[in-house]
Amino acid sequence: MVYIQSALLYTNQAGRRRVRVTTLALRTSTTAADIFRAADFGAVTAFMTRQAVADLQQDDYCEEGTIQRARSRVINRCVNILANYRMNTSAAKSPPGQLILPESLQLLPLFCMSLRKSPILRPSLARSKSSDYPSPLADERAYRLLYGGAVSPAMALLCVHPNLYKLNNMTPEEGEWFTPKLQERSQFPPGSREAVAFCKPYIHIPSSIQPSIACIDDDGIYILDDGFTLHLYVGQTVDDQARSDLLTKSEGSMAFDGITTETDLGRRVWNIIRQLRVCDRMSCGGSNLSVLSSRPTHAPVVIITAKKGGMGIASGGMEDMILPLLADDPTMHDKGYVDFLCALHGKIKEAVSKD
């Protein structure tokens, strides 16, 4: 066992001096397989995000540029982790042409690709061919760097790889309150944090889908959650009845700027928004336990409606606000996920062959 101990000297509200001692006990192992088996994905991704932020804040001269250096280091760290897994565990017996990932780090390549595409590490370019404004702006990058430097394990993936929820054709349970049955609570140790959280009623949310333009239909209604903002997108061919059942207009306003709570659809969408705001991790089906939010800020709702007869998501503000958040799609500087995996696999094989 390895023990890490810290002491905090402070003054309480009564003016008395106190010392708070915290001790953390960690198990040790002599085999790499045990290390990978016990790896915590949230802790790894949070640490890598903070490393990337620290890389950007280095003031030493870099010929390739600070952002490009930080982007390269993300890939190098991912390659080192997965190459070591390949060489020092039972994965060494697998065929060289097969990409083998640790069970606990299955989403590590997805995270690294998304981190490079996020406002933290994405190179600033014009938002569109007709725009002279870069994306991200300097203040947008600074905002993400501020929170990225202290990101929690629960939010590390969401802050770079948004969740996309389709609100069309929801099941009767989705968007409604649900109270766990007594027998369902017995799967957790009595008194544990999970057991306490699981006892509380929560709202079913739809299954998340890939944040890709291929998954967004013109007749769809979606919520795109990037950890900071909840974007409600209404497609250009959504019928007028569905729009009026979901959205409202302020007095004197020509555009939809609110969500109604007087219809079944509007009420259920508001329920889903409420659940997303108070939860930081959920299963794909939204039926997992609720955990107190680790979001850096209160997530506002931004309503985006595509104009009928327009060019859908690629027109006007749609391109500026939504397209940069679709992390699974290729960009000017980064490949799509499948191509990224192929390139990453090649780097891993190269690293293994050198050793």
Coordinates of C-alpha atoms in Angstrom, one line a residue:
M1 CA 0.0 0.0 0.0
V2 CA 1.0 3.6 -0.6
Y3 CA -0.3 6.3 1.6
I4 CA -0.7 10.0 0.7
Q5 CA -1.4 12.3 3.5
S6 CA -2.2 16.1 3.5
A7 CA -2.8 18.5 6.4
L8 CA -4.9 21.7 6.1
L9 CA -4.5 24.4 8.8
Y10 CA -7.5 26.7 9.0
T11 CA -9.6 28.9 11.2
N12 CA -13.2 27.9 11.8
Q13 CA -16.2 30.2 12.1
A14 CA -15.7 30.4 15.9
G15 CA -12.2 31.7 15.4
R16 CA -10.5 28.5 16.5
R17 CA -7.5 27.1 14.7
R18 CA -8.0 23.6 13.4
V19 CA -5.9 21.0 11.5
R20 CA -7.7 18.7 9.0
V21 CA -5.7 15.6 8.1
T22 CA -6.7 13.6 5.0
T23 CA -5.2 10.2 4.3
L24 CA -5.5 8.3 1.0
A25 CA -4.5 4.7 0.8
L26 CA -3.7 3.2 -2.6
R27 CA -3.0 -0.4 -3.5
T28 CA 0.2 -1.2 -5.5
S29 CA 0.8 -3.9 -8.1
T30 CA 3.7 -5.4 -9.9
T31 CA 1.8 -6.2 -13.1
A32 CA 0.7 -3.7 -15.8
A33 CA -2.6 -5.6 -16.3
D34 CA -3.7 -4.8 -12.8
I35 CA -3.0 -1.1 -13.4
F36 CA -5.1 -1.0 -16.6
R37 CA -7.9 -3.0 -15.0
A38 CA -8.2 -0.6 -12.1
A39 CA -7.9 2.6 -14.3
D40 CA -10.6 5.2 -13.7
F41 CA -11.6 6.6 -17.0
G42 CA -12.9 9.9 -15.5
A43 CA -9.7 10.5 -13.6
V44 CA -7.6 9.7 -16.6
T45 CA -9.5 12.1 -18.9
A46 CA -9.7 14.9 -16.3
F47 CA -5.9 14.6 -15.8
M48 CA -5.2 14.7 -19.6
T49 CA -7.5 17.8 -19.9
R50 CA -5.6 19.6 -17.2
Q51 CA -2.3 18.5 -18.8
A52 CA -3.5 20.0 -22.1
V53 CA -4.4 23.3 -20.4
A54 CA -1.0 23.4 -18.7
D55 CA 0.7 22.8 -22.1
L56 CA -1.0 25.8 -23.5
Q57 CA 0.1 28.0 -20.6
Q58 CA 3.8 27.3 -21.1
D59 CA 5.6 30.5 -22.0
D60 CA 8.7 28.9 -23.6
Y61 CA 9.2 29.3 -27.4
C62 CA 7.8 26.6 -29.6
E63 CA 8.5 26.6 -33.4
E64 CA 5.4 24.7 -34.3
G65 CA 3.2 26.9 -32.0
T66 CA 1.8 26.3 -28.5
I67 CA -1.6 25.0 -29.7
Q68 CA -0.1 22.6 -32.2
R69 CA 2.4 21.3 -29.5
A70 CA -0.4 20.7 -27.1
R71 CA -2.5 18.9 -29.7
S72 CA 0.5 16.6 -30.6
R73 CA 1.1 15.8 -26.9
V74 CA -2.5 14.6 -26.5
I75 CA -2.0 12.1 -29.3
N76 CA 1.5 11.1 -27.9
R77 CA 0.1 10.4 -24.4
C78 CA -2.8 8.3 -25.9
V79 CA -0.3 6.3 -28.0
N80 CA 2.0 5.8 -25.0
I81 CA -0.8 4.5 -22.8
L82 CA -2.2 2.1 -25.5
A83 CA 1.2 0.9 -26.7
N84 CA 2.2 0.0 -23.1
Y85 CA -1.1 -1.9 -22.7
R86 CA -0.3 -3.7 -25.9
M87 CA 3.3 -4.6 -24.9
N88 CA 2.8 -5.4 -21.2
T89 CA -0.5 -7.3 -21.0
S90 CA -2.1 -10.3 -22.6
A91 CA -2.9 -8.1 -25.5
A92 CA 0.6 -8.7 -26.8
K93 CA -0.6 -12.1 -28.0
S94 CA -3.3 -10.5 -30.3
P95 CA -2.8 -10.1 -34.0
P96 CA -0.8 -6.9 -34.8
G97 CA -3.6 -5.7 -37.2
Q98 CA -6.2 -5.7 -34.4
L99 CA -6.6 -2.6 -32.2
I100 CA -6.9 -3.8 -28.6
L101 CA -8.1 -1.3 -26.0
P102 CA -8.2 -1.7 -22.2
E103 CA -11.7 -2.5 -20.9
S104 CA -11.6 0.6 -18.6
L105 CA -10.3 2.9 -21.4
Q106 CA -12.5 1.9 -24.3
L107 CA -13.4 5.6 -24.9
L108 CA -9.9 7.0 -24.6
P109 CA -9.4 7.5 -28.4
L110 CA -12.8 9.1 -28.6
F111 CA -11.9 11.5 -25.8
C112 CA -8.5 12.4 -27.3
M113 CA -10.0 13.1 -30.7
S114 CA -12.8 15.2 -29.1
L115 CA -10.3 17.1 -26.9
R116 CA -8.3 18.2 -30.0
K117 CA -11.6 19.4 -31.6
S118 CA -12.8 21.3 -28.6
P119 CA -12.4 25.1 -28.1
I120 CA -9.4 24.3 -25.8
L121 CA -7.2 22.9 -28.6
R122 CA -9.0 23.7 -31.9
P123 CA -7.1 26.1 -34.1
S124 CA -8.9 29.4 -34.6
L125 CA -10.3 29.7 -38.2
A126 CA -13.1 31.6 -39.9
R127 CA -16.5 30.3 -38.8
S128 CA -17.6 30.0 -42.5
K129 CA -16.5 31.0 -45.9
S130 CA -18.6 34.3 -45.6
S131 CA -17.3 35.1 -42.1
D132 CA -14.2 36.9 -41.0
Y133 CA -14.6 36.0 -37.3
P134 CA -12.5 33.1 -36.0
S135 CA -13.8 30.1 -34.1
P136 CA -13.2 29.8 -31.3
L137 CA -12.8 33.5 -30.3
A138 CA -10.0 34.3 -27.8
D139 CA -12.5 34.8 -24.9
E140 CA -14.3 31.5 -25.8
R141 CA -11.0 29.6 -25.6
A142 CA -10.1 31.4 -22.3
Y143 CA -13.5 30.4 -20.9
R144 CA -12.9 26.8 -21.6
L145 CA -9.3 26.9 -20.4
L146 CA -10.5 28.3 -17.1
Y147 CA -12.9 25.4 -16.4
G148 CA -10.7 22.8 -18.2
G149 CA -7.9 23.5 -15.7
A150 CA -10.1 22.3 -12.9
V151 CA -12.5 19.9 -14.7
S152 CA -14.0 17.1 -12.7
P153 CA -13.7 13.4 -13.7
A154 CA -17.5 13.3 -14.1
M155 CA -17.5 16.1 -16.7
A156 CA -14.2 15.6 -18.5
L157 CA -15.7 13.6 -21.5
L158 CA -19.0 15.7 -21.7
C159 CA -17.1 19.0 -21.9
V160 CA -15.3 17.9 -25.1
H161 CA -17.7 15.3 -26.6
P162 CA -21.3 16.6 -26.3
N163 CA -24.4 14.4 -25.8
L164 CA -27.1 14.6 -28.5
Y165 CA -30.7 13.6 -27.7
K166 CA -33.5 13.3 -30.2
L167 CA -36.8 14.4 -28.8
N168 CA -39.0 13.1 -31.7
N169 CA -41.1 10.0 -31.0
M170 CA -40.2 9.7 -27.3
T171 CA -41.4 6.7 -25.4
P172 CA -44.2 7.3 -22.9
E173 CA -41.7 7.0 -20.0
E174 CA -39.1 9.5 -21.4
G175 CA -39.5 13.0 -20.0
E176 CA -41.6 11.7 -17.0
W177 CA -40.8 11.2 -13.4
F178 CA -39.7 7.7 -12.2
T179 CA -39.3 6.4 -8.7
P180 CA -37.1 3.3 -8.3
K181 CA -38.7 0.2 -6.9
L182 CA -37.4 -1.1 -3.6
Q183 CA -36.0 -4.4 -5.1
E184 CA -34.0 -2.3 -7.6
R185 CA -32.2 -0.5 -4.8
S186 CA -30.7 -3.6 -3.3
Q187 CA -28.0 -3.8 -6.0
F188 CA -26.0 -1.2 -4.1
P189 CA -24.4 -1.4 -0.6
P190 CA -26.8 0.0 2.0
G191 CA -25.9 3.6 2.9
S192 CA -23.6 4.0 -0.1
R193 CA -23.7 7.2 -2.2
E194 CA -25.1 5.2 -5.1
A195 CA -27.9 3.7 -2.9
V196 CA -28.9 7.1 -1.6
A197 CA -28.9 8.6 -5.0
F198 CA -30.8 5.7 -6.5
C199 CA -33.6 6.1 -3.9
K200 CA -34.5 9.5 -5.3
P201 CA -37.1 10.0 -8.1
Y202 CA -35.6 11.1 -11.4
I203 CA -36.7 11.8 -15.0
H204 CA -36.2 9.4 -17.8
I205 CA -34.2 10.9 -20.6
P206 CA -33.9 9.6 -24.2
S207 CA -30.9 7.6 -25.3
S208 CA -28.0 9.7 -26.5
I209 CA -27.0 9.4 -30.2
Q210 CA -23.8 10.3 -32.0
P211 CA -23.0 14.0 -32.2
S212 CA -22.8 13.9 -36.0
I213 CA -24.6 15.8 -38.7
A214 CA -25.5 12.4 -40.2
C215 CA -27.7 11.8 -37.1
I216 CA -29.6 15.2 -37.4
D217 CA -32.7 15.2 -39.6
D218 CA -34.5 18.2 -40.9
D219 CA -37.7 17.1 -39.3
G220 CA -36.1 16.4 -35.9
I221 CA -36.0 18.2 -32.5
Y222 CA -32.8 17.7 -30.5
I223 CA -31.0 18.8 -27.4
L224 CA -27.2 19.1 -27.7
D225 CA -25.5 19.2 -24.3
D226 CA -21.9 20.3 -24.3
G227 CA -21.5 20.5 -20.6
F228 CA -21.9 24.3 -20.5
T229 CA -25.0 25.0 -22.6
L230 CA -28.1 23.1 -23.6
H231 CA -28.8 23.8 -27.3
L232 CA -32.4 23.0 -28.3
Y233 CA -32.4 22.6 -32.1
V234 CA -35.7 22.5 -34.1
G235 CA -35.3 21.3 -37.7
Q236 CA -36.5 23.3 -40.7
T237 CA -39.3 20.8 -41.7
V238 CA -40.7 20.3 -38.2
D239 CA -44.5 21.0 -38.6
D240 CA -46.1 24.1 -37.2
Q241 CA -48.2 22.1 -34.7
A242 CA -45.1 20.6 -33.1
R243 CA -43.4 24.0 -33.0
S244 CA -46.3 25.6 -31.3
D245 CA -46.6 22.7 -28.9
L246 CA -43.0 23.2 -27.8
L247 CA -42.0 26.8 -28.3
T248 CA -43.4 30.2 -27.2
K249 CA -42.9 33.8 -28.4
S250 CA -42.5 36.8 -26.1
E251 CA -44.9 39.7 -26.6
G252 CA -43.8 41.7 -29.6
S253 CA -41.2 39.1 -30.6
M254 CA -41.2 37.6 -34.1
A255 CA -39.0 34.6 -33.1
F256 CA -39.5 31.7 -30.8
D257 CA -37.6 32.4 -27.6
G258 CA -39.1 30.2 -24.9
I259 CA -40.3 26.7 -24.1
T260 CA -43.9 26.2 -23.1
T261 CA -45.0 24.1 -20.1
E262 CA -48.7 24.0 -21.0
T263 CA -48.4 21.2 -23.5
D264 CA -47.4 17.6 -23.0
L265 CA -44.4 18.0 -25.3
G266 CA -43.2 21.2 -23.7
R267 CA -43.6 19.8 -20.2
R268 CA -41.6 16.7 -20.9
V269 CA -38.8 18.6 -22.7
W270 CA -38.5 20.9 -19.7
N271 CA -38.3 17.8 -17.4
I272 CA -35.5 16.5 -19.5
I273 CA -33.7 19.8 -19.3
R274 CA -34.1 19.9 -15.6
Q275 CA -32.7 16.4 -15.3
L276 CA -29.7 17.2 -17.5
R277 CA -28.9 20.2 -15.4
V278 CA -28.8 18.3 -12.1
C279 CA -27.1 15.1 -13.3
D280 CA -23.5 14.7 -14.4
R281 CA -23.6 11.0 -15.5
M282 CA -26.3 8.8 -16.8
S283 CA -26.7 5.7 -18.7
C284 CA -27.5 5.9 -22.4
G285 CA -31.2 5.2 -21.6
G286 CA -31.4 7.7 -18.9
S287 CA -32.4 5.0 -16.4
N288 CA -29.3 5.1 -14.3
L289 CA -29.0 6.8 -10.9
S290 CA -28.8 10.6 -10.5
V291 CA -25.7 12.2 -9.1
L292 CA -25.3 15.7 -7.9
S293 CA -24.2 18.0 -10.7
S294 CA -20.5 18.7 -11.4
R295 CA -21.3 21.2 -14.1
P296 CA -19.0 24.2 -14.0
T297 CA -21.9 26.6 -14.4
H298 CA -25.7 26.6 -14.6
A299 CA -26.5 25.4 -18.1
P300 CA -28.6 27.9 -20.0
V301 CA -30.9 26.8 -22.8
V302 CA -30.3 28.2 -26.3
I303 CA -33.1 27.8 -28.8
I304 CA -32.1 27.4 -32.4
T305 CA -34.8 27.1 -35.0
A306 CA -33.9 26.4 -38.7
K307 CA -36.0 28.5 -41.1
K308 CA -38.3 26.8 -43.4
G309 CA -37.0 26.7 -46.9
G310 CA -33.5 27.4 -45.7
M311 CA -30.4 25.2 -45.9
G312 CA -31.1 23.4 -42.6
I313 CA -28.3 23.1 -40.1
A314 CA -25.7 24.5 -42.5
S315 CA -27.4 27.9 -42.7
G316 CA -26.6 31.1 -40.8
G317 CA -26.3 30.6 -37.0
M318 CA -26.8 26.9 -37.3
E319 CA -23.3 26.5 -38.7
D320 CA -21.8 28.8 -36.1
M321 CA -23.4 27.2 -33.1
I322 CA -24.0 23.6 -33.8
L323 CA -21.5 22.3 -36.4
P324 CA -18.4 22.9 -34.2
L325 CA -20.0 20.8 -31.5
L326 CA -20.5 17.7 -33.6
A327 CA -17.3 16.0 -32.4
D328 CA -17.7 12.8 -34.5
D329 CA -17.5 14.7 -37.8
P330 CA -14.2 15.5 -39.6
T331 CA -13.0 19.1 -39.6
M332 CA -10.2 21.0 -41.4
H333 CA -7.6 19.8 -38.9
D334 CA -9.0 16.5 -37.6
K335 CA -10.4 13.3 -39.1
G336 CA -13.7 11.6 -38.3
Y337 CA -13.7 9.0 -35.6
V338 CA -13.2 5.9 -37.8
D339 CA -10.3 7.5 -39.7
F340 CA -8.8 8.8 -36.4
L341 CA -8.8 5.2 -35.0
C342 CA -7.0 3.9 -38.1
A343 CA -4.3 6.6 -37.8
L344 CA -4.0 6.0 -34.1
H345 CA -3.6 2.3 -34.6
G346 CA -0.8 3.0 -37.0
K347 CA 1.0 5.1 -34.5
I348 CA 0.5 2.4 -31.8
K349 CA 2.0 -0.3 -34.1
E350 CA 4.9 2.0 -34.8
A351 CA 5.6 2.6 -31.1
V352 CA 5.4 -1.2 -30.4
S353 CA 7.8 -2.1 -33.2
K354 CA 10.4 0.4 -31.9
D355 CA 10.4 -1.3 -28.5

